[in-house]
Amino acid sequence: MNPVHGGEEPGTALRVHEHTPMAQDGEEGTKSLLTGGEGSADVLMTQLCPLRLEEVVVTKNALPDGRLEHCTAQATSEENSSEACETIRQDVGEKEDKVQPALEMMALNDCNMELGRDVSGHEQKINSLHSQKLMVVKQIVKHIKSLPQDSLDSCSSAVRCQGMLLITDYSDRNESPGSPFTAGMPMGAYFSTSKVKPPLEGKEKLDVVIVCVASVFALPSIEALQRQEGHKVNVKDLYNQSVDALEVMLRALLSEKPNPAELQNFLDVSSIELHLAPWMRSEKAHERARAVNTSVCLLQAAAEHPKFCMSHEFPRLGLLVGRLALCIGDPEKEIGHQAMEGLYFLYSLMWCQKEPERKMGSVTAVLHQMPKEILGIYEPTRTCQNISEIVKRFGQFLSPDQIADLLLTAVESLKKANESTIEASKTILNVILEKYKHKIQMKVPKILDRIHSQLRAIHHSHARQVVMMALCLLARAFMEEVSTALLKCPLPLDRDAAGMWRTLAKTEAICHSHRLLDVLLKELQERPSTSEDKAFIIPIAAASALCEVLSVSMCTQTVTRFYPRLLMALLVQVHYSIGLSLSDSGVSRKELIPACCVVKTVKTLLLKMGCHYEFTSVEKEGGWELLTSSEEHHRGVGLLARAMVHYSCCELWRILYLLVPFLERGDKQHKLTAMAFFIELLHMPQAKRLPEKYSVIRLLKGLTDPDPIIRALCVKGLITMADWPGKEIKVLVPAMINSLCGVDGRLVVEALADVKKILRGLDGASYAGCITSPLRLLFDDERASVRSAAISLFGKMVKKVKKSRGLMKEEDVLDSLIPLLLHLQEGNPDMAEKCKNALDECSRLLEWRLPKQVGNRKAWHNHQKDVDEICQYLVKTRQENVQRFLFQSQCYLSSTQPSLRRAAAMFIGFLVMHMDNMMGMKDLDIISNALRGLLHDPEASVCIFAAQARERVLAVSWKLKYGLVEQHKVNSDSAEKHKSPPNPPPTESTSSRLFNALNLWKLAAKH
């Protein structure tokens, strides 16, 4: 007995056996169910027919009127039915559940005979009979599907065989007895084959084939079955009968449409995973053997059929060739031999298809011998040579789609592969990619997609190496197509896609080529399209791929060559990708942020080029986060460029000359990123060699750009070039300052950060004045960082020009004193330090000696005496400017910062108190009303100190009203200091006024 398929004779399509005894009493059995002559079906019905036909499940609607009664009467008239029942019960051990399918199958057989007789006389009922036919077939399939698949006895075997025989009876054929399709078929079955039309098609036929194939293929091996049954049953004969019935049924179904497409359908069902296991790739040798034998049987039937039409193309010929070729390398020699036989028949069919004069007809003996001479003889010790020759010979018949199917079949076989299968797949892949690669150029996307999807299921290290080897060969021939197709992999890249990119990088390094980086750079220079599928944003995929390529040490030399273009393309791509979202459909993956993905590649590129110090510097300053912000992107770019200039990054001069044409092309994001980088590179010594039209003139043109960020960057760049020899930048100061009108305060501060360069050699106060004017406006910016930077920059400017007072007007300095004095009270130590420094520089420039209380950082609301001393000093020494100071301080009563409102109220109160002889009633009323508005301020401290300041203003108003100010001014000498002043009208005490102000504040807070 053969260990592979349990005693089956190789190469034999149909078998004739004597039926072994079904019972232990040694009775002689009947002849084979399939080859026993015309009466075999009747004998089976006699053996299986009991008297309990009322249990048969056949609905009346499935048959014409009166049919069920006729079938029942005919069945009950059979002889020896009691003996048949007794034999069955002895055989199955009184198991009613095994008898029932046999009873139902008998009734279905009677219905088949009755339908056949009826159709000949009633052609007009064809449509009705076809639906009845389908119902009967479904019942048969249902019974076969219900049979056990872990054991085989005489009863289940008989049901399975008779069911497939009945399905064969329903097939529509016109062959004569003795043809390959009717060989071994009962005569009664043959004569009823053409009576019920139309034939089975579509899903009905597919279900029949799937169930019947699984019913036979899924049985355990013959050795295992024999051990289960012992000596009661000859399992080998029962199994061979089932195989014969299956093959006869498949032949009959194929005869309904004898063409390659139909043949392919049956071969697919027995080979690939549809509703059953992939039999040809099964780990069990007996299952692989059954699938191969059945395939060979069908190929033989097709090759020997006189009416097999070869005008149709095999839709999946590559798939079939691949599976049979892989079976050549099977460890079981018998399987390899059978697969070779099937390839002989298949090659004969293909040869006939290519011959114009042979589109239909059976393969002759001469033509059958020819494939053996061309493909060679199967040699178990040289299977790889056999497979190589098979692929070479069949390749000439295969279309590009079929070649691709053949290649992918080899890849798919590696999922559950042993060493023999791996070697067979490797041979197939090598032959295709060396001899027929020109055929698959247009199929590269399909191939790459399938390879990627299959890789996740390939765990054997040797098998993965074979796949990567195939990828290398494919990339050497079609690098552009391969890399473009691989960019379609979903993001973020999984382990398999990343490995494929690294493999491409190694291939490029070995070939000393740069085609891969050309493709990636081209895609990185494109703007992501939001109209395409969000799972495949190609530029983001290119950035992810580049990150994997950079991890390969072998490609350093090529990356260095592309470094400037890659860096700028990535920085622009970061700007493009800000705000894009890429939510992956996979449940296990997190949301991918495209901008962060590109920034990761920028980091990898810098480290690849050895820019470790630059990387660390940007990391400490938070530059990577700035790059991914829509408002801060240009600052992140500038921070990176400054770090590269500071540490003299390699290839920086190449980036500078790359940016010269970069500034003239692209959209808003492109120009902004390029300009931010270019401005920082102007600090390089090499930048001074740039022609004027590429430096000064270009930045001067940028001063009129509609984008305020571009204008601010151009001002910053022009200031950087102020100390370049031969560059007249100082005359451009008014135009530069005018371009900053309406620009965000932070941009203004950043643009004027190096303003001291442009102040050197200035000979007119108008230049310095036009610079300080926008800075003073920023003293009151809502952002503390902008206020601090503007005050600091103002202090530096004052310090720069203090030796030449003509460079800055005194009015510009005087207008800054009160804002600086009040901002000291913000409560921010850094702000206080910068305000103090600026006030010191202003006092030096004005040659004033401010009281020490000005530099005191103590809070005024806790040290009101300090405010009193400052105001008294200003009134006594700077009477010509106190009205200016009073007006400036009133502006801060409406400040958004409570600390400034409180400080302004206190300053006004004490200043008015000391300048009582300079005030008019109208001015006092205005100030009093302004302070009254602060009595309902949401901040309690503001209410309290506003109330105090208002009392001081009212006191001055009362003095002025009663003419006491002039008298006090006249008698203000030391001799009259001891005179009692006139008593004012009675007013509330200070504590009462504060209490009322606090109550007013609480009342306002409630509302």
mmCIF file of C-alpha atoms in Angstrom, residues 372-588:
data_model
loop_
_atom_site.group_PDB
_atom_site.id
_atom_site.type_symbol
_atom_site.label_atom_id
_atom_site.label_comp_id
_atom_site.label_asym_id
_atom_site.label_seq_id
_atom_site.Cartn_x
_atom_site.Cartn_y
_atom_site.Cartn_z
ATOM 1 C CA LYS A 372 8.030 14.657 -22.107
ATOM 2 C CA GLU A 373 10.825 15.435 -24.533
ATOM 3 C CA ILE A 374 10.557 19.175 -23.945
ATOM 4 C CA LEU A 375 9.926 19.304 -20.191
ATOM 5 C CA GLY A 376 12.077 16.287 -19.383
ATOM 6 C CA ILE A 377 11.495 13.309 -17.140
ATOM 7 C CA TYR A 378 10.792 13.709 -13.476
ATOM 8 C CA GLU A 379 13.908 13.076 -11.413
ATOM 9 C CA PRO A 380 13.491 13.205 -7.640
ATOM 10 C CA THR A 381 17.141 14.152 -7.137
ATOM 11 C CA ARG A 382 17.022 17.041 -9.633
ATOM 12 C CA THR A 383 13.708 18.682 -8.897
ATOM 13 C CA CYS A 384 15.089 22.217 -9.141
ATOM 14 C CA GLN A 385 16.311 21.506 -12.674
ATOM 15 C CA ASN A 386 12.901 20.079 -13.510
ATOM 16 C CA ILE A 387 11.152 23.181 -12.158
ATOM 17 C CA SER A 388 13.532 25.535 -13.951
ATOM 18 C CA GLU A 389 12.894 23.857 -17.286
ATOM 19 C CA ILE A 390 9.129 23.854 -16.698
ATOM 20 C CA VAL A 391 9.022 27.600 -15.986
ATOM 21 C CA LYS A 392 11.225 28.359 -18.995
ATOM 22 C CA ARG A 393 9.049 26.313 -21.352
ATOM 23 C CA PHE A 394 5.690 27.465 -20.050
ATOM 24 C CA GLY A 395 6.847 31.064 -19.897
ATOM 25 C CA GLN A 396 6.560 31.425 -23.653
ATOM 26 C CA PHE A 397 2.830 30.696 -23.436
ATOM 27 C CA LEU A 398 2.077 32.943 -20.481
ATOM 28 C CA SER A 399 0.770 36.494 -20.703
ATOM 29 C CA PRO A 400 2.036 39.242 -18.350
ATOM 30 C CA ASP A 401 -0.879 38.610 -15.979
ATOM 31 C CA GLN A 402 -0.179 34.898 -15.975
ATOM 32 C CA ILE A 403 3.541 35.411 -15.384
ATOM 33 C CA ALA A 404 2.650 37.659 -12.448
ATOM 34 C CA ASP A 405 0.305 34.961 -11.098
ATOM 35 C CA LEU A 406 3.079 32.394 -11.401
ATOM 36 C CA LEU A 407 5.495 34.619 -9.487
ATOM 37 C CA LEU A 408 2.968 35.379 -6.763
ATOM 38 C CA THR A 409 2.089 31.703 -6.429
ATOM 39 C CA ALA A 410 5.720 31.008 -5.632
ATOM 40 C CA VAL A 411 5.739 33.798 -3.045
ATOM 41 C CA GLU A 412 2.485 32.652 -1.458
ATOM 42 C CA SER A 413 3.819 29.112 -1.058
ATOM 43 C CA LEU A 414 6.484 30.430 1.319
ATOM 44 C CA LYS A 415 3.939 31.134 4.066
ATOM 45 C CA LYS A 416 3.961 27.531 5.304
ATOM 46 C CA ALA A 417 7.055 26.218 3.639
ATOM 47 C CA ASN A 418 9.603 23.526 4.263
ATOM 48 C CA GLU A 419 13.081 23.571 2.762
ATOM 49 C CA SER A 420 12.011 21.736 -0.399
ATOM 50 C CA THR A 421 9.189 24.212 -1.058
ATOM 51 C CA ILE A 422 11.517 27.143 -0.393
ATOM 52 C CA GLU A 423 14.000 25.854 -2.937
ATOM 53 C CA ALA A 424 11.227 25.262 -5.471
ATOM 54 C CA SER A 425 9.882 28.799 -4.978
ATOM 55 C CA LYS A 426 13.363 30.253 -5.239
ATOM 56 C CA THR A 427 13.916 28.462 -8.542
ATOM 57 C CA ILE A 428 10.624 29.767 -9.974
ATOM 58 C CA LEU A 429 11.381 33.338 -8.914
ATOM 59 C CA ASN A 430 14.913 33.252 -10.315
ATOM 60 C CA VAL A 431 13.810 31.983 -13.712
ATOM 61 C CA ILE A 432 10.989 34.526 -14.038
ATOM 62 C CA LEU A 433 13.102 37.515 -12.979
ATOM 63 C CA GLU A 434 15.992 36.535 -15.219
ATOM 64 C CA LYS A 435 14.242 35.307 -18.335
ATOM 65 C CA TYR A 436 10.756 36.866 -18.358
ATOM 66 C CA LYS A 437 11.122 40.087 -16.346
ATOM 67 C CA HIS A 438 10.256 42.137 -19.450
ATOM 68 C CA LYS A 439 6.740 40.722 -19.295
ATOM 69 C CA ILE A 440 5.970 41.901 -15.784
ATOM 70 C CA GLN A 441 7.049 45.553 -15.926
ATOM 71 C CA MET A 442 3.454 46.771 -16.045
ATOM 72 C CA LYS A 443 2.465 44.353 -13.269
ATOM 73 C CA VAL A 444 4.994 45.601 -10.718
ATOM 74 C CA PRO A 445 2.359 47.452 -8.592
ATOM 75 C CA LYS A 446 0.231 44.327 -8.333
ATOM 76 C CA ILE A 447 3.253 42.182 -7.499
ATOM 77 C CA LEU A 448 4.564 44.565 -4.832
ATOM 78 C CA ASP A 449 1.153 44.849 -3.196
ATOM 79 C CA ARG A 450 0.810 41.060 -2.966
ATOM 80 C CA ILE A 451 4.373 40.563 -1.755
ATOM 81 C CA HIS A 452 3.817 43.073 1.028
ATOM 82 C CA SER A 453 0.551 41.454 2.073
ATOM 83 C CA GLN A 454 2.132 37.979 2.064
ATOM 84 C CA LEU A 455 5.266 38.943 3.998
ATOM 85 C CA ARG A 456 3.426 39.319 7.284
ATOM 86 C CA ALA A 457 2.522 35.621 7.124
ATOM 87 C CA ILE A 458 6.045 34.443 6.164
ATOM 88 C CA HIS A 459 7.970 33.727 9.352
ATOM 89 C CA HIS A 460 10.684 31.322 8.185
ATOM 90 C CA SER A 461 13.947 33.294 7.935
ATOM 91 C CA HIS A 462 15.099 31.466 4.811
ATOM 92 C CA ALA A 463 11.728 32.032 3.158
ATOM 93 C CA ARG A 464 11.890 35.783 3.901
ATOM 94 C CA GLN A 465 15.375 35.896 2.408
ATOM 95 C CA VAL A 466 14.012 34.373 -0.791
ATOM 96 C CA VAL A 467 11.310 37.055 -0.991
ATOM 97 C CA MET A 468 13.853 39.828 -0.442
ATOM 98 C CA MET A 469 16.085 38.274 -3.075
ATOM 99 C CA ALA A 470 13.221 38.441 -5.535
ATOM 100 C CA LEU A 471 12.600 42.061 -4.542
ATOM 101 C CA CYS A 472 16.256 42.877 -5.252
ATOM 102 C CA LEU A 473 16.122 41.300 -8.707
ATOM 103 C CA LEU A 474 12.902 43.116 -9.456
ATOM 104 C CA ALA A 475 14.335 46.435 -8.251
ATOM 105 C CA ARG A 476 17.480 46.117 -10.336
ATOM 106 C CA ALA A 477 15.353 45.906 -13.440
ATOM 107 C CA PHE A 478 12.560 48.322 -12.491
ATOM 108 C CA MET A 479 13.672 50.499 -9.567
ATOM 109 C CA GLU A 480 11.354 53.386 -10.462
ATOM 110 C CA GLU A 481 8.313 51.147 -10.783
ATOM 111 C CA VAL A 482 9.153 49.184 -7.628
ATOM 112 C CA SER A 483 9.752 52.226 -5.423
ATOM 113 C CA THR A 484 6.682 54.033 -6.756
ATOM 114 C CA ALA A 485 4.525 50.983 -6.081
ATOM 115 C CA LEU A 486 5.972 50.545 -2.608
ATOM 116 C CA LEU A 487 4.999 54.128 -1.764
ATOM 117 C CA LYS A 488 1.383 52.932 -1.842
ATOM 118 C CA CYS A 489 1.889 50.909 1.345
ATOM 119 C CA PRO A 490 -0.368 52.125 4.169
ATOM 120 C CA LEU A 491 1.082 54.472 6.752
ATOM 121 C CA PRO A 492 2.647 54.198 9.211
ATOM 122 C CA LEU A 493 4.967 51.661 7.637
ATOM 123 C CA ASP A 494 4.804 48.252 9.222
ATOM 124 C CA ARG A 495 7.804 46.001 9.806
ATOM 125 C CA ASP A 496 7.523 44.315 6.432
ATOM 126 C CA ALA A 497 7.280 47.524 4.383
ATOM 127 C CA ALA A 498 10.212 49.013 6.283
ATOM 128 C CA GLY A 499 12.265 45.902 5.550
ATOM 129 C CA MET A 500 11.431 46.151 1.863
ATOM 130 C CA TRP A 501 12.665 49.758 1.756
ATOM 131 C CA ARG A 502 15.908 48.802 3.457
ATOM 132 C CA THR A 503 16.364 46.030 0.939
ATOM 133 C CA LEU A 504 15.954 48.525 -1.911
ATOM 134 C CA ALA A 505 18.532 50.798 -0.279
ATOM 135 C CA LYS A 506 21.061 47.973 -0.063
ATOM 136 C CA THR A 507 20.409 47.096 -3.697
ATOM 137 C CA GLU A 508 21.089 50.699 -4.724
ATOM 138 C CA ALA A 509 24.291 50.783 -2.711
ATOM 139 C CA ILE A 510 25.538 47.574 -4.291
ATOM 140 C CA CYS A 511 24.703 48.825 -7.782
ATOM 141 C CA HIS A 512 26.214 52.283 -7.064
ATOM 142 C CA SER A 513 23.015 53.817 -8.316
ATOM 143 C CA HIS A 514 20.870 56.705 -7.139
ATOM 144 C CA ARG A 515 17.569 55.878 -8.827
ATOM 145 C CA LEU A 516 15.837 55.237 -5.512
ATOM 146 C CA LEU A 517 16.731 58.641 -4.072
ATOM 147 C CA ASP A 518 15.716 60.262 -7.356
ATOM 148 C CA VAL A 519 12.225 58.820 -6.970
ATOM 149 C CA LEU A 520 11.929 59.741 -3.292
ATOM 150 C CA LEU A 521 13.220 63.272 -3.871
ATOM 151 C CA LYS A 522 10.778 63.805 -6.707
ATOM 152 C CA GLU A 523 7.860 62.790 -4.501
ATOM 153 C CA LEU A 524 9.100 64.876 -1.566
ATOM 154 C CA GLN A 525 9.050 67.965 -3.763
ATOM 155 C CA GLU A 526 5.342 67.532 -4.440
ATOM 156 C CA ARG A 527 2.570 69.025 -2.338
ATOM 157 C CA PRO A 528 0.365 66.404 -0.616
ATOM 158 C CA SER A 529 -2.982 66.093 -2.308
ATOM 159 C CA THR A 530 -5.910 66.049 0.070
ATOM 160 C CA SER A 531 -8.205 64.765 -2.664
ATOM 161 C CA GLU A 532 -6.593 61.339 -2.786
ATOM 162 C CA ASP A 533 -7.081 58.500 -0.361
ATOM 163 C CA LYS A 534 -5.910 59.602 3.077
ATOM 164 C CA ALA A 535 -4.212 56.258 3.651
ATOM 165 C CA PHE A 536 -1.781 56.935 0.799
ATOM 166 C CA ILE A 537 -0.420 60.501 0.882
ATOM 167 C CA ILE A 538 2.565 59.877 -1.362
ATOM 168 C CA PRO A 539 4.938 62.653 -0.150
ATOM 169 C CA ILE A 540 4.445 61.565 3.466
ATOM 170 C CA ALA A 541 5.068 57.977 2.407
ATOM 171 C CA ALA A 542 8.252 59.128 0.647
ATOM 172 C CA ALA A 543 9.445 60.777 3.866
ATOM 173 C CA SER A 544 8.767 57.577 5.827
ATOM 174 C CA ALA A 545 10.570 55.539 3.187
ATOM 175 C CA LEU A 546 13.563 57.895 3.239
ATOM 176 C CA CYS A 547 13.785 57.440 6.999
ATOM 177 C CA GLU A 548 14.212 53.698 6.455
ATOM 178 C CA VAL A 549 16.702 54.203 3.618
ATOM 179 C CA LEU A 550 18.830 56.456 5.839
ATOM 180 C CA SER A 551 19.106 53.678 8.405
ATOM 181 C CA VAL A 552 21.178 51.620 5.942
ATOM 182 C CA SER A 553 24.871 52.347 6.486
ATOM 183 C CA MET A 554 25.815 51.380 2.962
ATOM 184 C CA CYS A 555 24.049 54.357 1.376
ATOM 185 C CA THR A 556 25.963 57.157 3.155
ATOM 186 C CA GLN A 557 27.873 58.246 0.063
ATOM 187 C CA THR A 558 24.745 58.558 -2.062
ATOM 188 C CA VAL A 559 22.872 60.418 0.679
ATOM 189 C CA THR A 560 25.727 62.931 0.986
ATOM 190 C CA ARG A 561 25.342 63.752 -2.669
ATOM 191 C CA PHE A 562 21.623 64.443 -2.245
ATOM 192 C CA TYR A 563 21.868 66.040 1.210
ATOM 193 C CA PRO A 564 21.099 69.725 0.386
ATOM 194 C CA ARG A 565 18.119 68.908 -1.803
ATOM 195 C CA LEU A 566 16.784 66.305 0.611
ATOM 196 C CA LEU A 567 17.025 68.664 3.585
ATOM 197 C CA MET A 568 15.228 71.542 1.896
ATOM 198 C CA ALA A 569 12.576 69.254 0.383
ATOM 199 C CA LEU A 570 11.893 67.765 3.811
ATOM 200 C CA LEU A 571 11.630 71.175 5.507
ATOM 201 C CA VAL A 572 9.178 72.367 2.862
ATOM 202 C CA GLN A 573 7.284 69.097 3.196
ATOM 203 C CA VAL A 574 6.961 69.665 6.947
ATOM 204 C CA HIS A 575 5.289 72.992 6.160
ATOM 205 C CA TYR A 576 2.990 71.333 3.643
ATOM 206 C CA SER A 577 1.948 68.577 6.032
ATOM 207 C CA ILE A 578 1.072 70.811 8.997
ATOM 208 C CA GLY A 579 -2.601 70.350 9.715
ATOM 209 C CA LEU A 580 -2.993 67.177 7.663
ATOM 210 C CA SER A 581 -4.514 64.224 9.465
ATOM 211 C CA LEU A 582 -3.957 60.621 8.544
ATOM 212 C CA SER A 583 -6.103 58.295 10.644
ATOM 213 C CA ASP A 584 -5.272 54.681 9.915
ATOM 214 C CA SER A 585 -8.141 52.288 9.400
ATOM 215 C CA GLY A 586 -6.416 49.584 11.419
ATOM 216 C CA VAL A 587 -7.705 49.241 14.957
ATOM 217 C CA SER A 588 -4.306 48.414 16.439
#
